[in-house]
Coordinates of C-alpha atoms and ligand atoms in Angstrom, one line a residue:
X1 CA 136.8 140.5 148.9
X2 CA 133.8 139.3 149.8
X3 CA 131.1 137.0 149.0
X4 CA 129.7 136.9 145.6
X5 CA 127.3 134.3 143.6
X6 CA 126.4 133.4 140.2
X7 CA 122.8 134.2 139.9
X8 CA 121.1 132.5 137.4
X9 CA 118.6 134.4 137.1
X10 CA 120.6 137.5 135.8
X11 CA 122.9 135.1 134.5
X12 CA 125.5 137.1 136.4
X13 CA 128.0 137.2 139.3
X14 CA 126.9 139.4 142.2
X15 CA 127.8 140.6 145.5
X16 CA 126.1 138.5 147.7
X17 CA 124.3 141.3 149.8
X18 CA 121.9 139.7 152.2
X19 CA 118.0 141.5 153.2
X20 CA 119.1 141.7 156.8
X21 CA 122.6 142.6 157.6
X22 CA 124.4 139.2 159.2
X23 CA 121.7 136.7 158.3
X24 CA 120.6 134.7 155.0
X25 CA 117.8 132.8 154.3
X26 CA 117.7 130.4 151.8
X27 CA 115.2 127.9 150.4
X28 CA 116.0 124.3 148.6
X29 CA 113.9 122.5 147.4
X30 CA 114.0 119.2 148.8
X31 CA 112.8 115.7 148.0
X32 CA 109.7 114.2 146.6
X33 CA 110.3 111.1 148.8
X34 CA 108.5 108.4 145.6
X35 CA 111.7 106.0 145.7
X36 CA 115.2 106.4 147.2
X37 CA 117.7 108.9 146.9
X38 CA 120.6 108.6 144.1
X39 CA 123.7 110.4 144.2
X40 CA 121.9 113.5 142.3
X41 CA 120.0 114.3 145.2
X42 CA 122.7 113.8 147.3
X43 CA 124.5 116.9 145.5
X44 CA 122.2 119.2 145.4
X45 CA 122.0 118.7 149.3
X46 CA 125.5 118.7 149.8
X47 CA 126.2 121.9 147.3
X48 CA 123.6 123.6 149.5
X49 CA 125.4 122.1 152.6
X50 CA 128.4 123.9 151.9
X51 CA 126.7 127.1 151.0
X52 CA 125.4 127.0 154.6
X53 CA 128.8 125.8 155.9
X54 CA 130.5 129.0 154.2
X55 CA 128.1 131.5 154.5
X56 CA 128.3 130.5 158.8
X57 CA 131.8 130.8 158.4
X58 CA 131.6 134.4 157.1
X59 CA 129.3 135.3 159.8
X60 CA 126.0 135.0 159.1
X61 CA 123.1 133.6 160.9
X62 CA 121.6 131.4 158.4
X63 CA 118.1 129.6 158.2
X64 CA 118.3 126.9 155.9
X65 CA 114.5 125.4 154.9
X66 CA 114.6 122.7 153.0
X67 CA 110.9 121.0 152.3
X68 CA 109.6 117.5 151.4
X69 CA 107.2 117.2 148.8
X70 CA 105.5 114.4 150.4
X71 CA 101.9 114.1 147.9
X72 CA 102.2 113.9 144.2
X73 CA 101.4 111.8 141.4
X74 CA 104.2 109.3 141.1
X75 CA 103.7 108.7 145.3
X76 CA 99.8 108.1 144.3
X77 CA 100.8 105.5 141.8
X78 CA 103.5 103.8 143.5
X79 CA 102.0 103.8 146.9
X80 CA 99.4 101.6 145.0
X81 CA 101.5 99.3 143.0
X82 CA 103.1 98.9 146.7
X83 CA 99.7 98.6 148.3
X84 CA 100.2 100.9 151.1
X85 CA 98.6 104.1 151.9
X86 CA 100.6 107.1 150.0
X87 CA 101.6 109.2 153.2
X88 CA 103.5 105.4 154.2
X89 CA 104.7 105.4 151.3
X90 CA 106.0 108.9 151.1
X91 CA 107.1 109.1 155.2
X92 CA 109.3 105.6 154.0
X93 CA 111.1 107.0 151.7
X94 CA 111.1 110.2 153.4
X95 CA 113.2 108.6 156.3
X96 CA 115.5 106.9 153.5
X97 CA 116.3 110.5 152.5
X98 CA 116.6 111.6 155.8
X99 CA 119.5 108.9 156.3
X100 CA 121.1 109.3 153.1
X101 CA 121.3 113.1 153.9
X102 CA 123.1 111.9 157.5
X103 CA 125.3 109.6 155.8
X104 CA 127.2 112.5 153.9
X105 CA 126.9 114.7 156.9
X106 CA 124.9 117.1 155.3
X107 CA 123.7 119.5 158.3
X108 CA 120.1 119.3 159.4
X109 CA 118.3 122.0 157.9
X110 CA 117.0 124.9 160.4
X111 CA 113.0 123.7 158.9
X112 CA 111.8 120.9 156.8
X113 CA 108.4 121.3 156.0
X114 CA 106.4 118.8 154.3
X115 CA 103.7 120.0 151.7
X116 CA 100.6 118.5 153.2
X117 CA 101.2 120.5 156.8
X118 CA 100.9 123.6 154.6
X119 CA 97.6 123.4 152.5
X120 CA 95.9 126.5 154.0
X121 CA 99.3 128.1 153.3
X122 CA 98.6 127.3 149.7
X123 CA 94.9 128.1 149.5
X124 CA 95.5 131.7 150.9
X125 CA 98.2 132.0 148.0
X126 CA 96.0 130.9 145.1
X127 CA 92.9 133.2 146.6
X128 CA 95.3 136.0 146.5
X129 CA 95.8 135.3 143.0
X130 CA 92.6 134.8 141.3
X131 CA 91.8 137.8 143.4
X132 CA 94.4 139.7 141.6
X133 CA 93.5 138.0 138.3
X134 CA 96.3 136.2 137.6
X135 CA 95.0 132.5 138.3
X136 CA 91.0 131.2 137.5
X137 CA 89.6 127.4 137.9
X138 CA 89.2 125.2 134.8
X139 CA 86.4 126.3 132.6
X140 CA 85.9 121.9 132.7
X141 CA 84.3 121.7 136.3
X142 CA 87.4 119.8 137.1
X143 CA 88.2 121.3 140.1
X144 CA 91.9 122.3 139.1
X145 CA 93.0 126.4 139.1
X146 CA 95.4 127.5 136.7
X147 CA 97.9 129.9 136.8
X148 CA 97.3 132.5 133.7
X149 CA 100.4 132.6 132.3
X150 CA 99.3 135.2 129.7
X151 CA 98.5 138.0 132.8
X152 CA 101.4 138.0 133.7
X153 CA 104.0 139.7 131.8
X154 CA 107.2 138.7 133.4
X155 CA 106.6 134.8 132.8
X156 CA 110.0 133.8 131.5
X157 CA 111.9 135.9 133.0
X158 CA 114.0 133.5 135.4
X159 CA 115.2 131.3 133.0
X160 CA 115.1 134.1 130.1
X161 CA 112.2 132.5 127.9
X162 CA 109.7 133.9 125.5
X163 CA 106.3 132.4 126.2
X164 CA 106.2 131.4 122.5
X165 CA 108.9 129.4 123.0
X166 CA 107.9 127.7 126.1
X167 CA 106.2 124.0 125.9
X168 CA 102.4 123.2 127.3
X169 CA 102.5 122.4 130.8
X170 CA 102.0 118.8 130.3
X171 CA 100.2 118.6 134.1
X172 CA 96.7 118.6 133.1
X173 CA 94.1 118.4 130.4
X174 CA 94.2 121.5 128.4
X175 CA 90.8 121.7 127.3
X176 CA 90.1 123.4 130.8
X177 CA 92.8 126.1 130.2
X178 CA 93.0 129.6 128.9
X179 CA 96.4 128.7 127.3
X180 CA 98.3 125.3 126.9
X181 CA 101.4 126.9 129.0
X182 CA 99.1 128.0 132.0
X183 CA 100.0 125.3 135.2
X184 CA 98.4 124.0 137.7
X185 CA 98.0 125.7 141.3
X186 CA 95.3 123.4 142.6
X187 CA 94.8 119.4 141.2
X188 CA 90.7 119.1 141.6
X189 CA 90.3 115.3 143.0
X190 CA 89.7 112.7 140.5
X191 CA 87.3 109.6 140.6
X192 CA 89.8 106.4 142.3
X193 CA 92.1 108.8 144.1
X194 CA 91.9 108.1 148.0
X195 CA 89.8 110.3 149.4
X196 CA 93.1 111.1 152.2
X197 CA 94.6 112.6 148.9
X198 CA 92.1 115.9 148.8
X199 CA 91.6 119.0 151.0
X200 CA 88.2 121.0 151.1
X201 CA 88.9 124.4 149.0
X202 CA 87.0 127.1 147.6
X203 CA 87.2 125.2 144.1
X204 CA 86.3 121.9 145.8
X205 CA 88.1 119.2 146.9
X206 CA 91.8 118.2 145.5
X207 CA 95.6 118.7 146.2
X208 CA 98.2 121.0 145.7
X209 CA 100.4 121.9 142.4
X210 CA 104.1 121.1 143.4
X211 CA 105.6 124.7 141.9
X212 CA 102.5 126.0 144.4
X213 CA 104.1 124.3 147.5
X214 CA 107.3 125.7 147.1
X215 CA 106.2 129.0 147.1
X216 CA 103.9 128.8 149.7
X217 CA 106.4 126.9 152.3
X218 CA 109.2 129.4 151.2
X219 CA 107.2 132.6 152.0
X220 CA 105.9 131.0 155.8
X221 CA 109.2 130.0 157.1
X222 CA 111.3 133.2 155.0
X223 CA 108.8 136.0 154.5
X224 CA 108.0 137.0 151.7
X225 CA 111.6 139.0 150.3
X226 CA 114.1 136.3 151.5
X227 CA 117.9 135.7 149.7
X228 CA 118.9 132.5 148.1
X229 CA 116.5 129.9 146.3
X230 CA 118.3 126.9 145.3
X231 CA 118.0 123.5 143.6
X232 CA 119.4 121.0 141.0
X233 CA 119.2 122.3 137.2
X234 CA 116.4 120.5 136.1
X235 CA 114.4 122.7 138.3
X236 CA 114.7 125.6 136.7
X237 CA 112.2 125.6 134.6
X238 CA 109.1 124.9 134.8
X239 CA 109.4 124.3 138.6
X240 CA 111.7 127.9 139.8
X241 CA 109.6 129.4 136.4
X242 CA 106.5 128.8 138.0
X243 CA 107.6 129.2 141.9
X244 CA 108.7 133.1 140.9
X245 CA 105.7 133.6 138.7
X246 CA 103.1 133.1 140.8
X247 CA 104.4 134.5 143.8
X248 CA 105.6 137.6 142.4
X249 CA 102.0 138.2 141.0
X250 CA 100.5 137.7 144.4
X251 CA 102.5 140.6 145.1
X252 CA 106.0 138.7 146.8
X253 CA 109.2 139.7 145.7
X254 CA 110.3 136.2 146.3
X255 CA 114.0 135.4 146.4
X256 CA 116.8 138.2 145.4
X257 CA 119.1 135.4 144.4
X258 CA 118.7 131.9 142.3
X259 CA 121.8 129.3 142.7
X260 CA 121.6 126.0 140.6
X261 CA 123.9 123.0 140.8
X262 CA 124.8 121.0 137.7
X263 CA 123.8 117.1 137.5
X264 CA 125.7 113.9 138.5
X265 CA 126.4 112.1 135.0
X266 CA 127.7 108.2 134.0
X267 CA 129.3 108.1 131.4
X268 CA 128.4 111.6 130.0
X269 CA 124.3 110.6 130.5
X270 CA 122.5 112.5 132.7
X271 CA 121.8 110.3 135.6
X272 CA 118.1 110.0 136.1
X273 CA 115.8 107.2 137.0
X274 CA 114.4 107.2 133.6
X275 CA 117.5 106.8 131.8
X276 CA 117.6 103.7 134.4
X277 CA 121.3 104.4 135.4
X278 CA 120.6 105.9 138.6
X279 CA 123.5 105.3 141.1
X280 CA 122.0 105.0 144.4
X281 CA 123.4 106.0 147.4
X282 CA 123.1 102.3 149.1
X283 CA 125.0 101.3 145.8
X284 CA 128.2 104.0 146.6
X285 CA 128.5 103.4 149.7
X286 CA 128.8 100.1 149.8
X287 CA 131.9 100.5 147.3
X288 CA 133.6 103.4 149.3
X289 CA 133.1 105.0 152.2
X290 CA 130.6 108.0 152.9
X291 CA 132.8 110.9 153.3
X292 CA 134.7 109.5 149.8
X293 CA 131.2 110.1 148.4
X294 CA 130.9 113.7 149.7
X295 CA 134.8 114.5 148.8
X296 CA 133.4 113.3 145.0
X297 CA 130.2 115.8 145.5
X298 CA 132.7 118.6 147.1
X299 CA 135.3 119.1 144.9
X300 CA 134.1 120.1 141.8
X301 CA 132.5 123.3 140.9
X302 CA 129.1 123.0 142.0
X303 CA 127.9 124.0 138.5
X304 CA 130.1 122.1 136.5
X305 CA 128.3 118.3 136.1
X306 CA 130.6 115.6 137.5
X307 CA 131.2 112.2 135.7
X308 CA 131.1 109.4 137.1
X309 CA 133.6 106.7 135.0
X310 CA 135.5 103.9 135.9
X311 CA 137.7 104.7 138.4
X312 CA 136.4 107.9 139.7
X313 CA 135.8 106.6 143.5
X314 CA 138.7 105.4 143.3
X315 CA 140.3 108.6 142.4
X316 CA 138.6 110.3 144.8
X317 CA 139.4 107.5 147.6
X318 CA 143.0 108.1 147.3
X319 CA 142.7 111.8 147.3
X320 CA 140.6 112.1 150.5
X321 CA 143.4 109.4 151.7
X322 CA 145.8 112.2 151.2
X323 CA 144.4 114.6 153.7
X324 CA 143.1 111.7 156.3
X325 CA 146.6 110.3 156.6
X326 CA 148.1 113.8 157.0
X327 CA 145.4 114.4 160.3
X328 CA 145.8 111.3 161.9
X329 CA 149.5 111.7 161.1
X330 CA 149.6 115.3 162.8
X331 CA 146.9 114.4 166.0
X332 CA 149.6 111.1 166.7
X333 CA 152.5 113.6 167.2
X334 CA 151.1 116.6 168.2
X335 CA 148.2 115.3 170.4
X336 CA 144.7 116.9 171.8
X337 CA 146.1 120.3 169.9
X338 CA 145.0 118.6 166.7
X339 CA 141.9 116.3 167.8
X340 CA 140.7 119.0 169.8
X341 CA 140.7 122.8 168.7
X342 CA 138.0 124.7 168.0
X343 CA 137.9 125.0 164.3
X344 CA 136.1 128.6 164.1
X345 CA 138.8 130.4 165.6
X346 CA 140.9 128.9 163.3
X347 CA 141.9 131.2 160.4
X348 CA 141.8 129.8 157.2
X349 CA 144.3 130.7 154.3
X350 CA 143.7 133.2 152.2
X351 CA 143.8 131.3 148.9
X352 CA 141.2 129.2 150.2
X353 CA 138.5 132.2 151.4
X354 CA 139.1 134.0 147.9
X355 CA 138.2 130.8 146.2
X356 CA 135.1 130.5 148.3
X357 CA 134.0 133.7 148.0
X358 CA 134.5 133.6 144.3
X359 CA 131.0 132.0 143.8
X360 CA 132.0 128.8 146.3
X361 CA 134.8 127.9 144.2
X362 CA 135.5 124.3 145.7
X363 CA 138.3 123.0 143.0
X364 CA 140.4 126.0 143.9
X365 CA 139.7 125.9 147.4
X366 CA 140.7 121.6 147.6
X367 CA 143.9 122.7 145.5
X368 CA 145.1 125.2 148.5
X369 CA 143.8 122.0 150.7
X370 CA 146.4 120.1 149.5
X371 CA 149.1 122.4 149.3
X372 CA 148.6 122.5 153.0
X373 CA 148.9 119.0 153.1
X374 CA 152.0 119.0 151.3
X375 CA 153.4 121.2 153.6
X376 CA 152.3 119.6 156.9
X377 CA 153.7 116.4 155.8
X378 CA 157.2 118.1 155.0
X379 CA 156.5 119.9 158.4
X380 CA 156.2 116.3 160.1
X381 CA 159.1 115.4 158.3
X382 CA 161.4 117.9 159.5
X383 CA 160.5 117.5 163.4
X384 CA 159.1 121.1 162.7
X385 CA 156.6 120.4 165.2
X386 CA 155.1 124.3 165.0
X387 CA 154.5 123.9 161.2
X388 CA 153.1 120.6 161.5
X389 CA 150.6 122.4 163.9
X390 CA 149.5 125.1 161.8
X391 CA 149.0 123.5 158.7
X392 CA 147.0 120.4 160.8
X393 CA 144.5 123.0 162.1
X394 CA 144.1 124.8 158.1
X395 CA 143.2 121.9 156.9
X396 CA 141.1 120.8 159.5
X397 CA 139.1 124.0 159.1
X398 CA 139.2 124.1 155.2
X399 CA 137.8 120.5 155.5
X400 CA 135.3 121.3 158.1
X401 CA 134.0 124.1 155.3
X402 CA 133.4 121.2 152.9
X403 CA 132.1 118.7 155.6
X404 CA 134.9 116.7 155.0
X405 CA 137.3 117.0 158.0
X406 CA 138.7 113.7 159.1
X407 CA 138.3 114.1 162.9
X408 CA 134.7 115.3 162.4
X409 CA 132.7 113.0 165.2
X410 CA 130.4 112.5 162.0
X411 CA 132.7 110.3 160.5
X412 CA 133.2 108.1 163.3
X413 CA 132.0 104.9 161.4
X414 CA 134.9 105.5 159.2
X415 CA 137.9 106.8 160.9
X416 CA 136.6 105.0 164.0
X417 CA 136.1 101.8 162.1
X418 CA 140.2 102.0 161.3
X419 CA 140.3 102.9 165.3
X420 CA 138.8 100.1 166.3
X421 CA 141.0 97.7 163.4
X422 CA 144.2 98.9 165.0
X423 CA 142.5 98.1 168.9
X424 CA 141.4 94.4 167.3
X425 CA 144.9 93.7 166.1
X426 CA 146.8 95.2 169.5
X427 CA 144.3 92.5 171.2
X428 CA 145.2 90.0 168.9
X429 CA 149.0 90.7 169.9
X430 CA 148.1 90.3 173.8
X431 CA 145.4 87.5 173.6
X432 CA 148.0 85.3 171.3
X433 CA 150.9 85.9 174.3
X434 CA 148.4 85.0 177.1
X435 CA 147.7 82.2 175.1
X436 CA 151.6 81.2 173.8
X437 CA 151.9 81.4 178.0
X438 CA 148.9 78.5 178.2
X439 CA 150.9 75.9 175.7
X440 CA 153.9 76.4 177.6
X441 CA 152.7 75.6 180.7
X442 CA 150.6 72.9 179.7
X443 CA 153.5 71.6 178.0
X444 CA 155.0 71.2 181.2
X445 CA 152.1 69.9 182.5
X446 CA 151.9 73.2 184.9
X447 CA 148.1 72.6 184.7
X448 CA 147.2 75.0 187.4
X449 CA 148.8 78.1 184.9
X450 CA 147.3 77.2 182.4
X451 CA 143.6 76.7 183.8
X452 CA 144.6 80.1 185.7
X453 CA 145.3 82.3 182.1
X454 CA 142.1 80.7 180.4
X455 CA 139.9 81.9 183.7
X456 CA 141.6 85.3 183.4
X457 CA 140.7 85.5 179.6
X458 CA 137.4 84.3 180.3
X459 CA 136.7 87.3 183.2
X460 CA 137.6 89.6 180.4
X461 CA 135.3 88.6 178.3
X462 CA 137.5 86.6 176.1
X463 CA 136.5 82.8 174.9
X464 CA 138.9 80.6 174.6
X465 CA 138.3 77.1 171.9
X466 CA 141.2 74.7 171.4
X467 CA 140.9 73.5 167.9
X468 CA 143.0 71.0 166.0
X469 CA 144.8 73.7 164.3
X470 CA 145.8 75.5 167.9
X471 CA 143.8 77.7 170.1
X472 CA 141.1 80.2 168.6
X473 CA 139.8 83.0 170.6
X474 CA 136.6 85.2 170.5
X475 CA 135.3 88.2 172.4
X476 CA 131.9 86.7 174.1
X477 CA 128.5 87.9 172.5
X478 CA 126.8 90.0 174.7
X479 CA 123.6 88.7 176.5
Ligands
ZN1 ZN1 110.6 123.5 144.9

């Protein structure tokens, strides 16, 4: 078997079979950096993360672009309530994404190109289509172009739509347009908008449309045929609508495969900042620790929603636990064998690649996980030293596919942080004997000892402060 995705734009499970042979380029759409990231954009990012992470594993050369949609209205309006210029704004919260994506050790993507570096990308697009007739500027003098929704025969088709079913597009006044459902390419500036906001065009001065960016970034960094588009639900439509649309009328075949994830819900709501239960990613991980955050965003399907309920970090806390303790269990005995392999010449069990394959099927996948677990730990158990081996190694690997292997350098802040618990305490022991030593010998007025172990501690880096209650120690600030 090999690989093969739901694609949601024939609603159907296909081979995955890639443009060029042995490579894959895929587009996600990426932040629009107004505020900071919440678990839901943490998902899509990690869903994608583990598309990458599999689809390397099977091979292919992959170029992941993921952009930043760093102008649009809500950064205009909150860079003002903020009283900052908007590309501050946007490049702050850009870098809180940035670190957010770190923090779950999502990979870097191969590009990330933000919107405004592309503009003559965009301009070149829209020319192409009112050339072709599929896109005209507002009849209003307003300086926005419209996409013509009615020219183009195949609007719909991604997400399976008849335009007389489809809503206005609700992004500009629709007195300019030829139909209520035609969307903007190209905002026209208006009065009060900084003039850093607005590029020169052929239309005149303004910005661009977001599902305009999207397509323009996509095509310069993948061509114009490339493999997988992906993105969070809610982008479907009109945003993925709009993307395919337009560049398809320019003449671009656009992407041969569309992959959504499902949302991040509390409660059964759909966690978004208007329903003003956003769960932000400062919020988790101040409650558990990062790679417990991206276990929760791994494990389930990445199209079924997950729900977020009392007790689910918890949940997923203890399971993670499971496979941590078995690791650092296993690299104790068994040594640099474990800390140390190279986990792509690892082979991982078959369970585990048919449930990848079988359109990244992560809960099936983390079930084979843990049966490996299970057996390592009877391994260890048993002395069975050569079992214990091979099953520390799967499920390195098998974790490493999901970003979540325990002895990943990544994680050093967490497994690290329990490192450097267990050196604090062996310190503790040593420190509290040196200083046992000291009230002996002072109690037999050996003065000279005693002076001696507090000058040692003190070359060591180690303060010594006789308090009522007995002697306290403390490692010396550095200068
Ligand atoms: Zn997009």
């Amino acid at each position: 078997m090999s690989l093969r995705l739901f694609d949601s734009a024939t609603r159907q499970v296909r081979d995955f079979v890639p443009l060029v042979p042995g490579q894959a380029g895929v587009y996600v759409c990426g932040a629009t950096p107004q505020s900071g990231p919440h678990i839901g954009h943490m998902r899509s990012a990690v869903v994608f993360d583990v598309l990458q992470r599999w689809l390397e594993r099977s091979g292919y050369r992959v170029t992941l672009v993921r952009n930043v949609t760093d102008i649009d209205d809500k950064i205009l309006a909150k860079s003002v309530e903020a009283g900052v210029p908007w590309w501050q704004h946007a490049l702050t919260f850009e870098r809180e994404f940035a670190a957010a994506y770190d923090s779950v050790n999502v990979t870097p993507p191969t590009y990330e190109p933000r919107a405004t570096g592309h503009v003559t990308d965009m301009v070149d697009l829209i020319q192409r289509l009112v050339d072709a007739g599929h896109a005209y500027p507002a009849a209003d003098g307003s300086g926005d172009v419209y996409f013509d929704v009615r020219s183009w025969a195949q609007y719909g088709e991604l997400t399976n739509q008849g335009l007389d079913d489809m809503e206005p597009a609700g992004d500009a006044d629709p007195r300019g347009k030829r139909d209520p459902r035609d969307f903007a390419l190209w905002k026209g500036a208006k009065a009060g908008e900084p003039a850093t906001a607005s590029w020169p065009t052929p239309w005149g001065r303004g910005r661009p449309g977001w599902h305009l960016e999207c397509s323009a970034m996509a095509t310069r960094y993948l061509g114009p045929e490339f493999d997988i588009h992906g993105g969070g639900l809610d982008l479907r439509f009109p945003h993925h609508e709009n993307e395919q649309a337009q560049s398809r009328a320019a003449g671009d075949p656009f992407s041969r495969y569309w992959m959504h994830n499902a949302w991040v819900v509390q409660s059964g709501e759909k966690m978004s900042k208007s329903l003003g239960n956003t769960m932000s990613m400062e919020a988790l991980t101040r409650q558990v620790p990062a790679v417990v955050v991206r276990y929760l965003l791994t494990t389930p399907h990445y199209r079924s929603n997950i729900e977020i309920v009392d007790g689910s970090l918890e949940e997923a806390r203890t399971a993670y636990e499971r496979i941590e303790n078995f690791v650092v269990r296993a690299a104790e005995v068994l040594g640099a064998v474990v800390t140390d392999a190279a986990l792509a010449d690892v082979a991982l069990p078959q369970g585990f690649v048919d449930a990848m394959d079988d359109d990244l099927g992560t809960p099936a996948a983390v079930a084979v996980l843990h049966e490996t677990v299970r057996a390592g730990n009877s391994a260890l158990a048993a002395d069975d030293k050569d079992g214990a081996l091979t099953a520390a190694l799967a499920v390195r690997a098998m974790a490493d596919v999901l970003g979540v292997d325990p002895l990943d350098p990544h994680w050093r802040g967490t497994v690290g942080g329990r490192a450097e618990d267990r050196l604090r305490t062996a310190l503790d022991a040593l420190v509290r004997s040196e200083l046992d030593a000291r009230t002996a010998a002072r109690a037999a007025k050996d003065f000279a000892t005693a002076d001696a172990i507090r000058t040692r501690l003190s070359a060591a880096g180690i303060t010594v402060e006789d308090t009522p209650g007995g002697a306290r120690w403390t490692l010396e600030e550095k200068a």
